[in-house]
XYZ file of C-alpha atoms in Angstrom:
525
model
C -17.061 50.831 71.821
C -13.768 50.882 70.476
C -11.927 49.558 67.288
C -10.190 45.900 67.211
C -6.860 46.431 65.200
C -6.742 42.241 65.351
C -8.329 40.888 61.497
C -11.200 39.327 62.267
C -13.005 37.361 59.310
C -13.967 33.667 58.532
C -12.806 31.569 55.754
C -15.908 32.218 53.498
C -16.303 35.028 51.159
C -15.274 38.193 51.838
C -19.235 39.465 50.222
C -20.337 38.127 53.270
C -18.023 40.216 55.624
C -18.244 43.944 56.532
C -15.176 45.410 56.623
C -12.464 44.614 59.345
C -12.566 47.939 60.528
C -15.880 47.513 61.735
C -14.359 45.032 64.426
C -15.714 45.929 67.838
C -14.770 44.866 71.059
C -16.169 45.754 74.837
C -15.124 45.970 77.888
C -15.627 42.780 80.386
C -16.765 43.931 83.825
C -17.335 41.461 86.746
C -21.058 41.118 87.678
C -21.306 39.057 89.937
C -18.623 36.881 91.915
C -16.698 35.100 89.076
C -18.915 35.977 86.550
C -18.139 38.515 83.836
C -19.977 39.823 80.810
C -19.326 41.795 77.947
C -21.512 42.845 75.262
C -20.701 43.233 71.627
C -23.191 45.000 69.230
C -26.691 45.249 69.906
C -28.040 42.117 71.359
C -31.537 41.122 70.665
C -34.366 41.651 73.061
C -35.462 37.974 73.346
C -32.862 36.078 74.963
C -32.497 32.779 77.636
C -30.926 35.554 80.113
C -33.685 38.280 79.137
C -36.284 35.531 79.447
C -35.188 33.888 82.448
C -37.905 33.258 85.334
C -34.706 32.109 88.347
C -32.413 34.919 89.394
C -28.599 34.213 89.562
C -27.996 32.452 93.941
C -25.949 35.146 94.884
C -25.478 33.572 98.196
C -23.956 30.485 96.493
C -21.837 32.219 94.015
C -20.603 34.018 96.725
C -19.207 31.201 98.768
C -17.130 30.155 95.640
C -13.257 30.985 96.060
C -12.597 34.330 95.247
C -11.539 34.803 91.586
C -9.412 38.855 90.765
C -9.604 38.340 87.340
C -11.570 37.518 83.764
C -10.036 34.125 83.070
C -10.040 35.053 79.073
C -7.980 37.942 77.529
C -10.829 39.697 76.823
C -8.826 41.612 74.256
C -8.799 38.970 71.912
C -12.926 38.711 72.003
C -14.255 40.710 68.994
C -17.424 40.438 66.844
C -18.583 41.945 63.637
C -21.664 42.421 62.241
C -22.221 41.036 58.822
C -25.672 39.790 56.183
C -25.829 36.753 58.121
C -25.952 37.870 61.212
C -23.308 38.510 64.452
C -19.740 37.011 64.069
C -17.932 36.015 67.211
C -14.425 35.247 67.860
C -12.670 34.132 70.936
C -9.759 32.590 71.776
C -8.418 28.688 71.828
C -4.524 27.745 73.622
C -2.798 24.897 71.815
C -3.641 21.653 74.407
C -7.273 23.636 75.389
C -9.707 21.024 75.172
C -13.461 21.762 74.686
C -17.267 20.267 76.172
C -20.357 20.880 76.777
C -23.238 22.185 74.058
C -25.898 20.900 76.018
C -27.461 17.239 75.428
C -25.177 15.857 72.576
C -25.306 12.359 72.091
C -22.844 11.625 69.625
C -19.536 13.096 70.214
C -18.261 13.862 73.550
C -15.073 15.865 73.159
C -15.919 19.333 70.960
C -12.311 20.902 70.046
C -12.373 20.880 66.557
C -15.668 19.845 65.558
C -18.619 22.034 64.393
C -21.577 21.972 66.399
C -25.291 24.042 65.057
C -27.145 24.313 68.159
C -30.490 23.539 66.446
C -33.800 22.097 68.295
C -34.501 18.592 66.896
C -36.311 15.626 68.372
C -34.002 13.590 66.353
C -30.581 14.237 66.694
C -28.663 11.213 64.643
C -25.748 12.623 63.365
C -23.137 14.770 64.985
C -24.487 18.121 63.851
C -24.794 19.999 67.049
C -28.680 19.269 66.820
C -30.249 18.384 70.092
C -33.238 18.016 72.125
C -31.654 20.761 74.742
C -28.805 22.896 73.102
C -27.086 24.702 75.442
C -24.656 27.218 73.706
C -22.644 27.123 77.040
C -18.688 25.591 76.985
C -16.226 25.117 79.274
C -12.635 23.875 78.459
C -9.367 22.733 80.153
C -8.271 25.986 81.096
C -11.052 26.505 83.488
C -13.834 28.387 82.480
C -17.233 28.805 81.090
C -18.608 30.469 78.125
C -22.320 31.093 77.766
C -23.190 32.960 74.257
C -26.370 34.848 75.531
C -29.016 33.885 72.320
C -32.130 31.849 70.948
C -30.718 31.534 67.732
C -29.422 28.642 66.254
C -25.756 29.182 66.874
C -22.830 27.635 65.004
C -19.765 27.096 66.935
C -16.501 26.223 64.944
C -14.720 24.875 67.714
C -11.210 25.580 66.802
C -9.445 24.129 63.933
C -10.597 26.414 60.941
C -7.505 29.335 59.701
C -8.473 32.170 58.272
C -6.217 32.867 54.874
C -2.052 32.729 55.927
C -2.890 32.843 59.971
C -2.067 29.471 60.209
C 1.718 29.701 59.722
C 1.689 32.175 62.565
C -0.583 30.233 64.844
C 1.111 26.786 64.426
C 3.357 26.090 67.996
C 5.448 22.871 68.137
C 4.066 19.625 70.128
C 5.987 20.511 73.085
C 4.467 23.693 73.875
C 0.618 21.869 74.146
C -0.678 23.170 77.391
C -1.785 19.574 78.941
C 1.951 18.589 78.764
C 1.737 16.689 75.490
C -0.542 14.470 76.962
C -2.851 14.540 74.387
C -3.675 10.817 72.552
C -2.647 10.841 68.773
C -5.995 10.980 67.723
C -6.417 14.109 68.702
C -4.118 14.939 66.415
C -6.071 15.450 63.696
C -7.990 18.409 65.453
C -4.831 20.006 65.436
C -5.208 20.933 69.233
C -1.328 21.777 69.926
C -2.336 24.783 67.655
C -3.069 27.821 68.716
C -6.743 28.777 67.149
C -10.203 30.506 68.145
C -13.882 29.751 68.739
C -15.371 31.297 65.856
C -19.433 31.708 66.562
C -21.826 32.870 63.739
C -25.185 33.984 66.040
C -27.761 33.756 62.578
C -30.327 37.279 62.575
C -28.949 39.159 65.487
C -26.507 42.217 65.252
C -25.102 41.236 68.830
C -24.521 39.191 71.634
C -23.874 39.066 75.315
C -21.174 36.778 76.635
C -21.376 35.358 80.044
C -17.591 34.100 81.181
C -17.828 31.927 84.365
C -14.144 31.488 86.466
C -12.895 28.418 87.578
C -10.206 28.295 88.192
C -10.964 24.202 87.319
C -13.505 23.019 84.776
C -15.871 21.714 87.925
C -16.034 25.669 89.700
C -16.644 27.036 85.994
C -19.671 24.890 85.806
C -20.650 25.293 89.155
C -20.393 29.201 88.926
C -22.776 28.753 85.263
C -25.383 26.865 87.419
C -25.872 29.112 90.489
C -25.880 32.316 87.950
C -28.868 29.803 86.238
C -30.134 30.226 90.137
C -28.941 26.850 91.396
C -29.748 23.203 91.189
C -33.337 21.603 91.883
C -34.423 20.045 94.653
C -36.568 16.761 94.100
C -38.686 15.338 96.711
C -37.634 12.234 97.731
C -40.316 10.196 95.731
C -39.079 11.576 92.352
C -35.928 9.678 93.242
C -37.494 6.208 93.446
C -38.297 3.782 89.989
C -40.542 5.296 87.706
C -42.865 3.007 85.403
C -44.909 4.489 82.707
C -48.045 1.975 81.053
C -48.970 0.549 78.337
C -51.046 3.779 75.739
C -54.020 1.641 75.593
C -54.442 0.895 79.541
C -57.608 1.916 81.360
C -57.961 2.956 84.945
C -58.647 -0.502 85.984
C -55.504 -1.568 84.291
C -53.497 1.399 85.959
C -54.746 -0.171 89.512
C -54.301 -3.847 88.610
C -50.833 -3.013 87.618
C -50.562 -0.641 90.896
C -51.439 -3.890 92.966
C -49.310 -6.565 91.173
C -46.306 -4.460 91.606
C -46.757 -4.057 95.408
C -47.617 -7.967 95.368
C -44.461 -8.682 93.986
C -41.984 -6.171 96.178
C -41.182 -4.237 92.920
C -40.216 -1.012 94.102
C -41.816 1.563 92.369
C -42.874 4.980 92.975
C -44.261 6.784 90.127
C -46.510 5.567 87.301
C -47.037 7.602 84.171
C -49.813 7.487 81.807
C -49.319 8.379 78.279
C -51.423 10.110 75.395
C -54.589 7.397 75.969
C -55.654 9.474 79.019
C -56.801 12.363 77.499
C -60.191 12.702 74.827
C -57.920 13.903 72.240
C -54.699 13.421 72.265
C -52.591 14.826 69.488
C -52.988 17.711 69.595
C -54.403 17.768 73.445
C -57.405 18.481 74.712
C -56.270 18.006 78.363
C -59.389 16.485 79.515
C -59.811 12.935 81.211
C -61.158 10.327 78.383
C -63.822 7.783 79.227
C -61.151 5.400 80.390
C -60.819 6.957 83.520
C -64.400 7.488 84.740
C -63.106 8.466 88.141
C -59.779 10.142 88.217
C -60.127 11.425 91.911
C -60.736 7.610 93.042
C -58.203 6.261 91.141
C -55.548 8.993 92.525
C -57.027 8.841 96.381
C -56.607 4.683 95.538
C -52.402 4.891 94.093
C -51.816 7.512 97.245
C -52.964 5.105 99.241
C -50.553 2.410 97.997
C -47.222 4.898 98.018
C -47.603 5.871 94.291
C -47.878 9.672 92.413
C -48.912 9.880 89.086
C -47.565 11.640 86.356
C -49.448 12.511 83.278
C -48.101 12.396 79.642
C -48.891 15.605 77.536
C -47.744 18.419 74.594
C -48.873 22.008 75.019
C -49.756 21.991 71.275
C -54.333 22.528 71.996
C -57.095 20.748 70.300
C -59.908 22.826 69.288
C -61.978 20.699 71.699
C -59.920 21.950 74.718
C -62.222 23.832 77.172
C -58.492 26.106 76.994
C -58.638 26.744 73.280
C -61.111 29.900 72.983
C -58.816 31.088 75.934
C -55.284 31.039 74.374
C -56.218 31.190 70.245
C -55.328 34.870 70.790
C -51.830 33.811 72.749
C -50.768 31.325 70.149
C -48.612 31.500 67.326
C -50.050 32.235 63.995
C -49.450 28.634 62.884
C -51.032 25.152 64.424
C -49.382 21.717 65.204
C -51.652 18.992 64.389
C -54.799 20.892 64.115
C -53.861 22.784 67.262
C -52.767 25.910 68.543
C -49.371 26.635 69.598
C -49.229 28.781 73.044
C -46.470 31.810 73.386
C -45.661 30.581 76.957
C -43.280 33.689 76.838
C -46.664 35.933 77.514
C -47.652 35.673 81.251
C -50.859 35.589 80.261
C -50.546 32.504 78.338
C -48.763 31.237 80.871
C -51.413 31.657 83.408
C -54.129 30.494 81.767
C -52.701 27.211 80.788
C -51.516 26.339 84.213
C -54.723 27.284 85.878
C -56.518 25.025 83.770
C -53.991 21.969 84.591
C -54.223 22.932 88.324
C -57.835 22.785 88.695
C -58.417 19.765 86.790
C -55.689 17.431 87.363
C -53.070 18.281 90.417
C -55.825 19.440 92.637
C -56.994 16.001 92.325
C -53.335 14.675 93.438
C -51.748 14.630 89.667
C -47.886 14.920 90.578
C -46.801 15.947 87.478
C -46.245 15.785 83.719
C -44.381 14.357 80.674
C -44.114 17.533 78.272
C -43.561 15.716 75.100
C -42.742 17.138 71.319
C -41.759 20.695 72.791
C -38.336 20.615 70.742
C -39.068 19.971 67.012
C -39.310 18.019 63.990
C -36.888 15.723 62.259
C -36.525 17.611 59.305
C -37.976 14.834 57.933
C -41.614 14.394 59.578
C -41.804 18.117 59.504
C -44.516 17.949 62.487
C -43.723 21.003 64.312
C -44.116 24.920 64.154
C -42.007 26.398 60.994
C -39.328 28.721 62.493
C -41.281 31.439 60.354
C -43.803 31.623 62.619
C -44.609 34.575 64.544
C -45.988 35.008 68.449
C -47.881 37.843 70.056
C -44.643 38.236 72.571
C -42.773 39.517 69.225
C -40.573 35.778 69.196
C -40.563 34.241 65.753
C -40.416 30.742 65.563
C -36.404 30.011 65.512
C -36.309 31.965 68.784
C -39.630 30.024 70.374
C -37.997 26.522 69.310
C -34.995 27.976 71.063
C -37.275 28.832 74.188
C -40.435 26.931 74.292
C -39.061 23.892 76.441
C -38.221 25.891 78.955
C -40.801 28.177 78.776
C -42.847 25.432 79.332
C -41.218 24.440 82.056
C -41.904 27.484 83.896
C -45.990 27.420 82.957
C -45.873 24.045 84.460
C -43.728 24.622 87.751
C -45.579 27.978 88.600
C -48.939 25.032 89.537
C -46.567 23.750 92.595
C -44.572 26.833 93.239
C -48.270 28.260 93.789
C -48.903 25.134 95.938
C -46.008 25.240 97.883
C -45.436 21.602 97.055
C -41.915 20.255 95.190
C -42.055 18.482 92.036
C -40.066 16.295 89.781
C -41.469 16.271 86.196
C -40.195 14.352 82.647
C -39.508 17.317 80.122
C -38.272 16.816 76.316
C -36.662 19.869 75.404
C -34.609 22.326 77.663
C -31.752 25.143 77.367
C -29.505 27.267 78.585
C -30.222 28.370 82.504
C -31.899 25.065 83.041
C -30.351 24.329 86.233
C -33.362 24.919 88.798
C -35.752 23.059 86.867
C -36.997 19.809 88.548
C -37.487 18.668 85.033
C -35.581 15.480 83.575
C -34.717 15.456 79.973
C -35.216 12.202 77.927
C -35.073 11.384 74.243
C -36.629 8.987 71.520
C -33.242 7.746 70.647
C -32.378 4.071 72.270
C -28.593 3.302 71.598
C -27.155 2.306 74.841
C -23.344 3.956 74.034
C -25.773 7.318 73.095
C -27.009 6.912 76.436
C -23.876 6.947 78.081
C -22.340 10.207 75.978
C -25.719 12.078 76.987
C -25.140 11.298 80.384
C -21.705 12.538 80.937
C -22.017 15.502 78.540
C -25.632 17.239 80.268
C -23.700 17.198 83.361
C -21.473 20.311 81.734
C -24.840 22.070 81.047
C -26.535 21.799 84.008
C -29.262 19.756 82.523
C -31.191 16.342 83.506
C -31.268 14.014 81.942
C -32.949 10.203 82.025
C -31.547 7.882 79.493
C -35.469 6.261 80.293
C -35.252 2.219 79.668
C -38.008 0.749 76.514
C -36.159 -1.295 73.851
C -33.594 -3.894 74.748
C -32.170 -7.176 72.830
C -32.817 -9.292 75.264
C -32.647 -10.257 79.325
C -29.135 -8.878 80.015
C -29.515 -5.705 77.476
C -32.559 -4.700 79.831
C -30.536 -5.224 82.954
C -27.600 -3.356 81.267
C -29.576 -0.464 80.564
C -31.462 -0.520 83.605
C -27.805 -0.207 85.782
C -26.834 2.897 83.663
C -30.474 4.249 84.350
C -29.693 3.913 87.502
C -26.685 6.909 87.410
C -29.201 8.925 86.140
C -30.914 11.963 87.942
C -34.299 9.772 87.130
C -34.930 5.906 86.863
C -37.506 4.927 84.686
C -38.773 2.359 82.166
C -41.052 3.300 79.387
C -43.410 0.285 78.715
C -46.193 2.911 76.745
C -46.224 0.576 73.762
C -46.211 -3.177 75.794
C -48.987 -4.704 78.066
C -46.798 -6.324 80.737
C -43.462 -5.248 82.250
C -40.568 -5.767 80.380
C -38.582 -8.042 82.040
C -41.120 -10.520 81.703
C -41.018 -10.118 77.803
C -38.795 -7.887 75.970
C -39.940 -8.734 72.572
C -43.160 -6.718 71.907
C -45.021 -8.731 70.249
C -44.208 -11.643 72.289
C -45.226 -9.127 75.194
C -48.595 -8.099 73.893
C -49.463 -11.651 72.974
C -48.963 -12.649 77.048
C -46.045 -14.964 76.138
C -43.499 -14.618 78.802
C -39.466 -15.153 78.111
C -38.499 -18.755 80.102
C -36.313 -16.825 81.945
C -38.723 -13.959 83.142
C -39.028 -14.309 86.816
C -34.878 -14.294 86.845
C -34.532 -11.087 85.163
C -37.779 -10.209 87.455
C -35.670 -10.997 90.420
């Protein structure tokens, strides 16, 4: 580890900063094809790379044009330890735009801005908070950065000067390296600058960075998802219309619905069934409720007519789960309504919890599942684990937020990889190294131009995502949404809280009542 002569230090106090001499940098070696990582510091133990279950598709990666050198100037990369935590800098070119950060909804275009990668089922303002933050970029120039940490990471995307840099750092508009291209209002980011990525990784005292060579912004991502270990592969059913009932709907309602559907040629492959299933439901207790006398009849019955079934849940267990005796000493040391919380990051936990789910439901032909409230609370409703918590894998709970959708994930795909059989499952919380996961994304937010920024920005994080179809304003709003659903890795309308199919009735109460729109069998059609 040598010394950085380059002043590194954020515009903050200076209590807060070790001393500039303490600047380290590291040298950048290639690991695999395209892909380069350094390490600054010492990185924590408990990491999306450490933690990862896929291995990097070497065979993919390389196939990839041959890339001779780190597309950064490695040079400039330095950290510094300080009170807060592990301080990051790396460097921006005037013109050098900026995406990615996982699933953000509200801004699309990141140079400039300052995004918190924080876990939160709510994400409503442009904070960086998400229901999958990814603290991966990529950027004009042609590469990928992946900042190797479950922490809740602050990225100031450019646009912050440190005390009199800025004089030195300032280029005219001619120099901008997209040709001056840039609309004016960009100008207020002040990208024909010069500037840096400055990262703050909270707790740690280090950091491994993942660089990922173009040389264009499509290779850079491609290179990030085959070191993830490649893309999923759905079966072909998982790419068909998804419809998920009514909470309240029995097992004679889930066939009567089943039948009307085929009756009326609408195409439709998968039904979901949400929280009403179970005997207990938040938190779960897994187990078939009295509404569903038969499962394995009602399953044989749907395979019969081309459906699969997928089954709503949250891993958060009621003390009348036949699993909770089995994982209270696997679980965090606090509960989530009245149940425990599992450290899916212990294989034993793991284990346990899918052999339960395989016995009792996809043995009987269950497809797969809707893993609900994995992210976190508001802020506001406060419903989920506090990131104080602590887990018998040594993860406290900022780190497990950071880790427990995909973590999940894997507790729920090792049933089918077991079984030989593919899978395409509804997830609500994911991360970095998603990419192999045949798990869709979707969210509890419902603006349609939200819809359209998550869409386009999970692409640069290798996520899925399913902007899922429930509230609309009326006839054409439903059909609106239901053509961007359509560009979506996953098609699917969420009808948990209405009786009868939207389209015949998009005002709920309306809906519930059995009074159809005048227009119904249109909108049907």
């Amino acid at each position: 580890m040598r010394l950085n002569r380059r002043q590194f230090a954020l515009n903050t106090s200076s209590a807060l900063l070790l001393s500039r001499a303490q600047a380290q940098t590291s040298k950048t070696v290639e690991i695999l094809p395209g892909v380069f990582q350094t390490t600054l510091g010492n990185p924590e133990t408990i990491t999306p790379v450490r933690a990862r279950r896929y291995q990097p598709a070497r065979d993919g990666l390389a196939r990839l044009p041959v890339v001779r050198t780190c597309p950064l100037d490695t040079a400039q990369i330095v950290g510094q330890s300080s009170r807060r935590g592990y301080l990051l800098s790396l460097p921006l070119a005037p013109g050098e735009l900026v995406y990615g950060f996982g699933l953000q909804l509200q801004s699309f275009m990141q140079r400039g801005l300052k995004k918190k990668l924080r876990v939160n089922a709510d994400p409503k303002i442009d904070t960086g908070d998400s229901h999958a933050p990814v603290p991966f970029y990529v950027t004009t120039r042609g590469y990928g950065v992946l900042i190797d940490t479950a922490r809740y990471a602050t990225f100031y995307c450019g646009n912050k000067d440190q005390r009199d840099a800025s004089r030195t750092r300032k280029t005219s508009a001619s120099q901008v390296s997209v040709g001056g291209s840039l609309p004016a209002a960009y100008s207020k980011f002040h990208v024909d600058e010069k500037s840096e990525m400055l990262i703050e990784v909270p707790e740690a005292q280090g950091a491994d960075i993942y660089i990922f060579a173009g040389p264009d912004l499509r290779l850079a991502v491609q290179r990030y998802n085959l070191f993830s270990g490649g893309g999923a592969l759905p079966p072909r059913w998982g790419l068909g219309f998804w419809y998920r009932c009514d909470l309240d709907f029995t097992q004679t309602d889930v066939l009567a619905l089943a039948d009307q559907f085929r009756r009326d040629d609408v195409p439709c492959d998968v039904l979901g069934l949400e929280p009403g299933w179970q005997t207990h439901s938040y938190s779960c207790s897994y187990v078939w409720s009295d509404k569903f006398p038969n499962p394995a009849e009602m399953l044989t019955r749907l395979a019969g007519s081309g459906y699969h079934l997928n089954l709503w849940e949250h891993a958060f267990t009621h003390p009348t789960s036949p699993l909770y005796q089995e994982l209270k000493p696997l679980s965090g040391d606090f509960e989530v309504w009245d149940g425990l919380v599992p450290d899916f990051l212990d294989a034993r936990a793991r284990e346990r919890f899918a052999a339960f789910h395989e016995r009792e439901h996809v043995k009987l032909g269950v497809s797969g599942y809707k893993l609900d409230e994995c992210d976190n609370s508001d802020f506001t409703g406060n419903w989920s684990f506090p990131e104080i918590s602590r887990f018998p894998s040594g993860a406290d709970g900022e780190q497990m937020h950071c880790l427990f959708g995909r973590s999940y994930q894997d507790t729920l795909q090792s049933i089918f990889d077991h079984r030989k059989t593919r899978t395409y499952q509804l997830v609500r919380s994911s991360g970095a190294l998603a990419a192999p996961y045949p798990f869709v994304l979707y969210s509890d937010l419902y603006d349609h131009s939200e819809f359209i920024r998550g869409l386009a920005n999970s692409s640069f994080s290798g996520l899925l995502w399913c902007p899922e179809v429930r509230d609309a304003r009326d006839g054409e709003d439903l059909i609106r949404r239901l053509q961007t659903v359509v560009f979506s890795p996953l098609a699917m309308v969420n009808a948990w809280y209405i009786k009868h199919p939207p389209w015949k009735q998009v005002d709920a109460k309306k809906n519930n009542a059995g009074e159809f729109a005048p227009d119904w069998e249109h909108v049907e059609a």
